[in-house]
Amino acid sequence: HVYVEKPVSHNVFEGRRMVAAARANKVVVQTGTQSRSVPHYIEAIKYVRDGKLGKVHMAKAWNSQYRRRVDAVKDTPVPKGLDWDIWQGPAAEHPFNANRYSYGWRWFWEYGTGDMGNDGVHDLDVARWGLGVEAPAGVTCVADKLFHAGDIQETPDTQIVTFTFPEKKAVLVYEQRLWSPYHQEGHENGVAFYGSEAYMIIGRRSWKVVGRKNKVEFEKAVTFSD
């Protein structure tokens, strides 16, 4: 009945209120992370959950890509057809600004969550899925604006977050670098599962399993058809 584009919320409390509202109104609500519907992710996660990597104690999700700066531009009249008051919602009122709207809204705390909740959430969801975890027992985060220093972006471009799940004896690490013109482990966005017998690297175009003595046990490219 309702489709919600990510980021769903700024925090866990808001997300749980959405779940409660959906149940109270007896409607189906879907979130736009998509990965759980992709065949090769389904296949790879089954591989992990079947224990073929051994006991997985750590997963890592990353977002390593090059994002343009969000420089200051002048306020302008509201474009025809846009209800700027409704668009701003409960946030503080601001004059219309092209870099606060369209692409730029993701980097303002009033509207978005930075790239962790924008693009990183896809890979975090895959990592949680493979680990079989729900909410973490603890979270630590180090983040800053380094490359984008001096522009109007509010959210960090560099970030490392650690989530702990003691009941599963597992840790999830998230890495973000929005100034990288290169990729980590061959994937701009990806997930690694580190098991006691082997590890897996999975991205949007391929996945592979590496075992003892760094022997590649399995590697599969993904081809998407229109």
GROMACS .gro file of C-alpha atoms in nm:
model
  226
    1HIS     CA    1   0.000   0.000   0.000
    2VAL     CA    2   0.288   0.236   0.076
    3TYR     CA    3   0.639   0.247  -0.070
    4VAL     CA    4   0.897   0.449   0.127
    5GLU     CA    5   1.222   0.551  -0.040
    6LYS     CA    6   1.531   0.541   0.179
    7PRO     CA    7   1.634   0.690   0.411
    8VAL     CA    8   1.327   0.572   0.602
    9SER     CA    9   1.400   0.774   0.915
   10HIS     CA   10   1.663   0.967   1.105
   11ASN     CA   11   1.667   0.719   1.394
   12VAL     CA   12   1.534   0.388   1.526
   13PHE     CA   13   1.248   0.554   1.717
   14GLU     CA   14   1.102   0.710   1.400
   15GLY     CA   15   1.134   0.378   1.217
   16ARG     CA   16   0.948   0.191   1.490
   17ARG     CA   17   0.671   0.452   1.485
   18MET     CA   18   0.631   0.382   1.113
   19VAL     CA   19   0.601   0.009   1.179
   20ALA     CA   20   0.341   0.076   1.449
   21ALA     CA   21   0.142   0.303   1.216
   22ALA     CA   22   0.145   0.041   0.939
   23ARG     CA   23   0.020  -0.230   1.175
   24ALA     CA   24  -0.245  -0.007   1.329
   25ASN     CA   25  -0.381   0.075   0.982
   26LYS     CA   26  -0.340  -0.284   0.857
   27VAL     CA   27  -0.141  -0.185   0.548
   28VAL     CA   28   0.173  -0.321   0.382
   29VAL     CA   29   0.473  -0.085   0.378
   30GLN     CA   30   0.785  -0.156   0.173
   31THR     CA   31   1.124   0.013   0.204
   32GLY     CA   32   1.348   0.081  -0.094
   33THR     CA   33   1.663  -0.117  -0.021
   34GLN     CA   34   1.592  -0.365  -0.305
   35SER     CA   35   1.887  -0.601  -0.247
   36ARG     CA   36   1.682  -0.876  -0.083
   37SER     CA   37   1.499  -0.926  -0.412
   38VAL     CA   38   1.816  -0.967  -0.623
   39PRO     CA   39   1.887  -1.333  -0.721
   40HIS     CA   40   2.264  -1.334  -0.666
   41TYR     CA   41   2.229  -1.173  -0.322
   42ILE     CA   42   1.971  -1.435  -0.227
   43GLU     CA   43   2.207  -1.711  -0.346
   44ALA     CA   44   2.509  -1.564  -0.166
   45ILE     CA   45   2.330  -1.505   0.163
   46LYS     CA   46   2.203  -1.864   0.159
   47TYR     CA   47   2.566  -1.972   0.116
   48VAL     CA   48   2.659  -1.772   0.427
   49ARG     CA   49   2.361  -1.884   0.635
   50ASP     CA   50   2.422  -2.249   0.541
   51GLY     CA   51   2.755  -2.230   0.724
   52LYS     CA   52   2.979  -2.276   0.421
   53LEU     CA   53   3.213  -1.999   0.542
   54GLY     CA   54   3.233  -2.155   0.887
   55LYS     CA   55   3.131  -1.935   1.180
   56VAL     CA   56   3.102  -1.575   1.062
   57HIS     CA   57   3.220  -1.341   1.338
   58MET     CA   58   3.255  -1.024   1.131
   59ALA     CA   59   3.099  -0.855   0.832
   60LYS     CA   60   3.204  -0.531   0.665
   61ALA     CA   61   2.996  -0.304   0.444
   62TRP     CA   62   3.148  -0.016   0.252
   63ASN     CA   63   3.065   0.281   0.036
   64SER     CA   64   3.374   0.402  -0.151
   65GLN     CA   65   3.293   0.644  -0.430
   66TYR     CA   66   3.353   0.997  -0.550
   67ARG     CA   67   3.080   1.247  -0.463
   68ARG     CA   68   3.080   1.602  -0.593
   69ARG     CA   69   3.099   1.900  -0.357
   70VAL     CA   70   2.784   2.082  -0.254
   71ASP     CA   71   2.886   2.444  -0.294
   72ALA     CA   72   2.675   2.738  -0.189
   73VAL     CA   73   2.437   2.881  -0.450
   74LYS     CA   74   2.193   3.172  -0.425
   75ASP     CA   75   1.832   3.123  -0.319
   76THR     CA   76   1.585   3.143  -0.607
   77PRO     CA   77   1.205   3.151  -0.650
   78VAL     CA   78   1.024   2.820  -0.593
   79PRO     CA   79   0.989   2.627  -0.923
   80LYS     CA   80   0.642   2.608  -1.069
   81GLY     CA   81   0.451   2.300  -0.957
   82LEU     CA   82   0.653   2.244  -0.637
   83ASP     CA   83   0.488   2.289  -0.296
   84TRP     CA   84   0.797   2.395  -0.106
   85ASP     CA   85   0.616   2.407   0.229
   86ILE     CA   86   0.505   2.044   0.202
   87TRP     CA   87   0.847   1.938   0.071
   88GLN     CA   88   1.020   2.085   0.379
   89GLY     CA   89   0.777   1.905   0.609
   90PRO     CA   90   0.848   1.950   0.982
   91ALA     CA   91   1.196   2.094   0.919
   92ALA     CA   92   1.271   2.462   0.973
   93GLU     CA   93   1.151   2.688   0.693
   94HIS     CA   94   1.411   2.798   0.439
   95PRO     CA   95   1.393   2.990   0.111
   96PHE     CA   96   1.411   2.765  -0.193
   97ASN     CA   97   1.766   2.671  -0.284
   98ALA     CA   98   1.867   2.436  -0.565
   99ASN     CA   99   2.138   2.271  -0.355
  100ARG     CA  100   1.900   2.213  -0.065
  101TYR     CA  101   1.655   2.050  -0.305
  102SER     CA  102   1.722   1.781  -0.573
  103TYR     CA  103   2.064   1.618  -0.521
  104GLY     CA  104   2.177   1.822  -0.223
  105TRP     CA  105   1.904   1.741   0.033
  106ARG     CA  106   2.081   1.414   0.124
  107TRP     CA  107   2.364   1.605   0.290
  108PHE     CA  108   2.151   1.819   0.524
  109TRP     CA  109   2.055   1.677   0.864
  110GLU     CA  110   1.707   1.830   0.846
  111TYR     CA  111   1.613   1.607   0.551
  112GLY     CA  112   1.869   1.331   0.504
  113THR     CA  113   2.114   1.105   0.684
  114GLY     CA  114   2.425   1.148   0.470
  115ASP     CA  115   2.549   0.870   0.245
  116MET     CA  116   2.531   0.609   0.519
  117GLY     CA  117   2.151   0.626   0.504
  118ASN     CA  118   2.145   0.709   0.133
  119ASP     CA  119   2.366   0.451  -0.041
  120GLY     CA  120   2.538   0.271   0.245
  121VAL     CA  121   2.207   0.140   0.381
  122HIS     CA  122   2.183  -0.104   0.089
  123ASP     CA  123   2.507  -0.277   0.187
  124LEU     CA  124   2.439  -0.251   0.560
  125ASP     CA  125   2.113  -0.434   0.498
  126VAL     CA  126   2.292  -0.715   0.312
  127ALA     CA  127   2.548  -0.742   0.595
  128ARG     CA  128   2.275  -0.764   0.862
  129TRP     CA  129   2.089  -1.016   0.650
  130GLY     CA  130   2.390  -1.245   0.623
  131LEU     CA  131   2.474  -1.217   0.993
  132GLY     CA  132   2.112  -1.281   1.088
  133VAL     CA  133   2.104  -0.990   1.332
  134GLU     CA  134   1.849  -0.732   1.441
  135ALA     CA  135   1.931  -0.423   1.649
  136PRO     CA  136   2.290  -0.395   1.778
  137ALA     CA  137   2.380  -0.395   2.147
  138GLY     CA  138   2.633  -0.116   2.094
  139VAL     CA  139   2.744   0.131   1.827
  140THR     CA  140   3.061   0.339   1.798
  141CYS     CA  141   3.127   0.589   1.520
  142VAL     CA  142   3.410   0.812   1.405
  143ALA     CA  143   3.320   1.055   1.126
  144ASP     CA  144   3.425   1.388   0.978
  145LYS     CA  145   3.413   1.614   0.674
  146LEU     CA  146   3.759   1.599   0.521
  147PHE     CA  147   3.743   1.621   0.143
  148HIS     CA  148   3.428   1.835   0.145
  149ALA     CA  149   3.553   2.083   0.404
  150GLY     CA  150   3.437   2.435   0.321
  151ASP     CA  151   3.122   2.348   0.127
  152ILE     CA  152   2.767   2.352   0.268
  153GLN     CA  153   2.735   1.976   0.312
  154GLU     CA  154   2.657   1.898   0.679
  155THR     CA  155   2.693   1.519   0.685
  156PRO     CA  156   3.033   1.342   0.698
  157ASP     CA  157   3.220   1.227   0.390
  158THR     CA  158   3.448   0.997   0.591
  159GLN     CA  159   3.303   0.751   0.840
  160ILE     CA  160   3.377   0.427   1.025
  161VAL     CA  161   3.102   0.267   1.234
  162THR     CA  162   3.115  -0.051   1.443
  163PHE     CA  163   2.801  -0.239   1.549
  164THR     CA  164   2.826  -0.518   1.809
  165PHE     CA  165   2.594  -0.818   1.842
  166PRO     CA  166   2.711  -1.019   2.145
  167GLU     CA  167   2.425  -1.268   2.122
  168LYS     CA  168   2.556  -1.371   1.778
  169LYS     CA  169   2.923  -1.320   1.872
  170ALA     CA  170   2.945  -1.095   1.569
  171VAL     CA  171   3.065  -0.747   1.472
  172LEU     CA  172   2.958  -0.537   1.173
  173VAL     CA  173   3.185  -0.259   1.044
  174TYR     CA  174   3.078   0.013   0.800
  175GLU     CA  175   3.332   0.220   0.606
  176GLN     CA  176   3.256   0.529   0.399
  177ARG     CA  177   3.484   0.740   0.180
  178LEU     CA  178   3.311   0.983  -0.053
  179TRP     CA  179   3.636   1.105  -0.209
  180SER     CA  180   3.753   0.773  -0.357
  181PRO     CA  181   3.799   0.758  -0.737
  182TYR     CA  182   3.883   0.388  -0.682
  183HIS     CA  183   3.699   0.091  -0.534
  184GLN     CA  184   3.762  -0.143  -0.245
  185GLU     CA  185   3.786  -0.518  -0.321
  186GLY     CA  186   3.669  -0.440  -0.675
  187HIS     CA  187   3.336  -0.294  -0.565
  188GLU     CA  188   3.227   0.066  -0.519
  189ASN     CA  189   2.965  -0.061  -0.275
  190GLY     CA  190   3.015  -0.403  -0.125
  191VAL     CA  191   2.998  -0.643   0.167
  192ALA     CA  192   3.250  -0.890   0.309
  193PHE     CA  193   3.165  -1.181   0.537
  194TYR     CA  194   3.463  -1.318   0.733
  195GLY     CA  195   3.416  -1.678   0.846
  196SER     CA  196   3.636  -1.922   1.033
  197GLU     CA  197   3.686  -2.127   0.714
  198ALA     CA  198   3.655  -1.875   0.430
  199TYR     CA  199   3.543  -1.525   0.346
  200MET     CA  200   3.303  -1.385   0.087
  201ILE     CA  201   3.310  -1.059  -0.109
  202ILE     CA  202   2.985  -0.955  -0.271
  203GLY     CA  203   2.888  -0.651  -0.474
  204ARG     CA  204   2.625  -0.551  -0.723
  205ARG     CA  205   2.799  -0.720  -1.017
  206SER     CA  206   2.974  -1.026  -0.873
  207TRP     CA  207   3.057  -1.237  -0.569
  208LYS     CA  208   3.336  -1.471  -0.470
  209VAL     CA  209   3.451  -1.697  -0.188
  210VAL     CA  210   3.815  -1.718  -0.076
  211GLY     CA  211   3.931  -2.003   0.149
  212ARG     CA  212   4.244  -2.113   0.330
  213LYS     CA  213   4.578  -1.994   0.189
  214ASN     CA  214   4.382  -1.734  -0.012
  215LYS     CA  215   4.256  -1.991  -0.261
  216VAL     CA  216   3.959  -1.862  -0.462
  217GLU     CA  217   3.699  -2.135  -0.418
  218PHE     CA  218   3.416  -1.971  -0.609
  219GLU     CA  219   3.368  -1.661  -0.824
  220LYS     CA  220   3.062  -1.559  -1.019
  221ALA     CA  221   2.992  -1.252  -1.229
  222VAL     CA  222   2.638  -1.124  -1.256
  223THR     CA  223   2.473  -1.022  -1.582
  224PHE     CA  224   2.157  -0.815  -1.570
  225SER     CA  225   1.908  -0.825  -1.858
  226ASP     CA  226   1.664  -0.549  -1.944
   0.00000   0.00000   0.00000
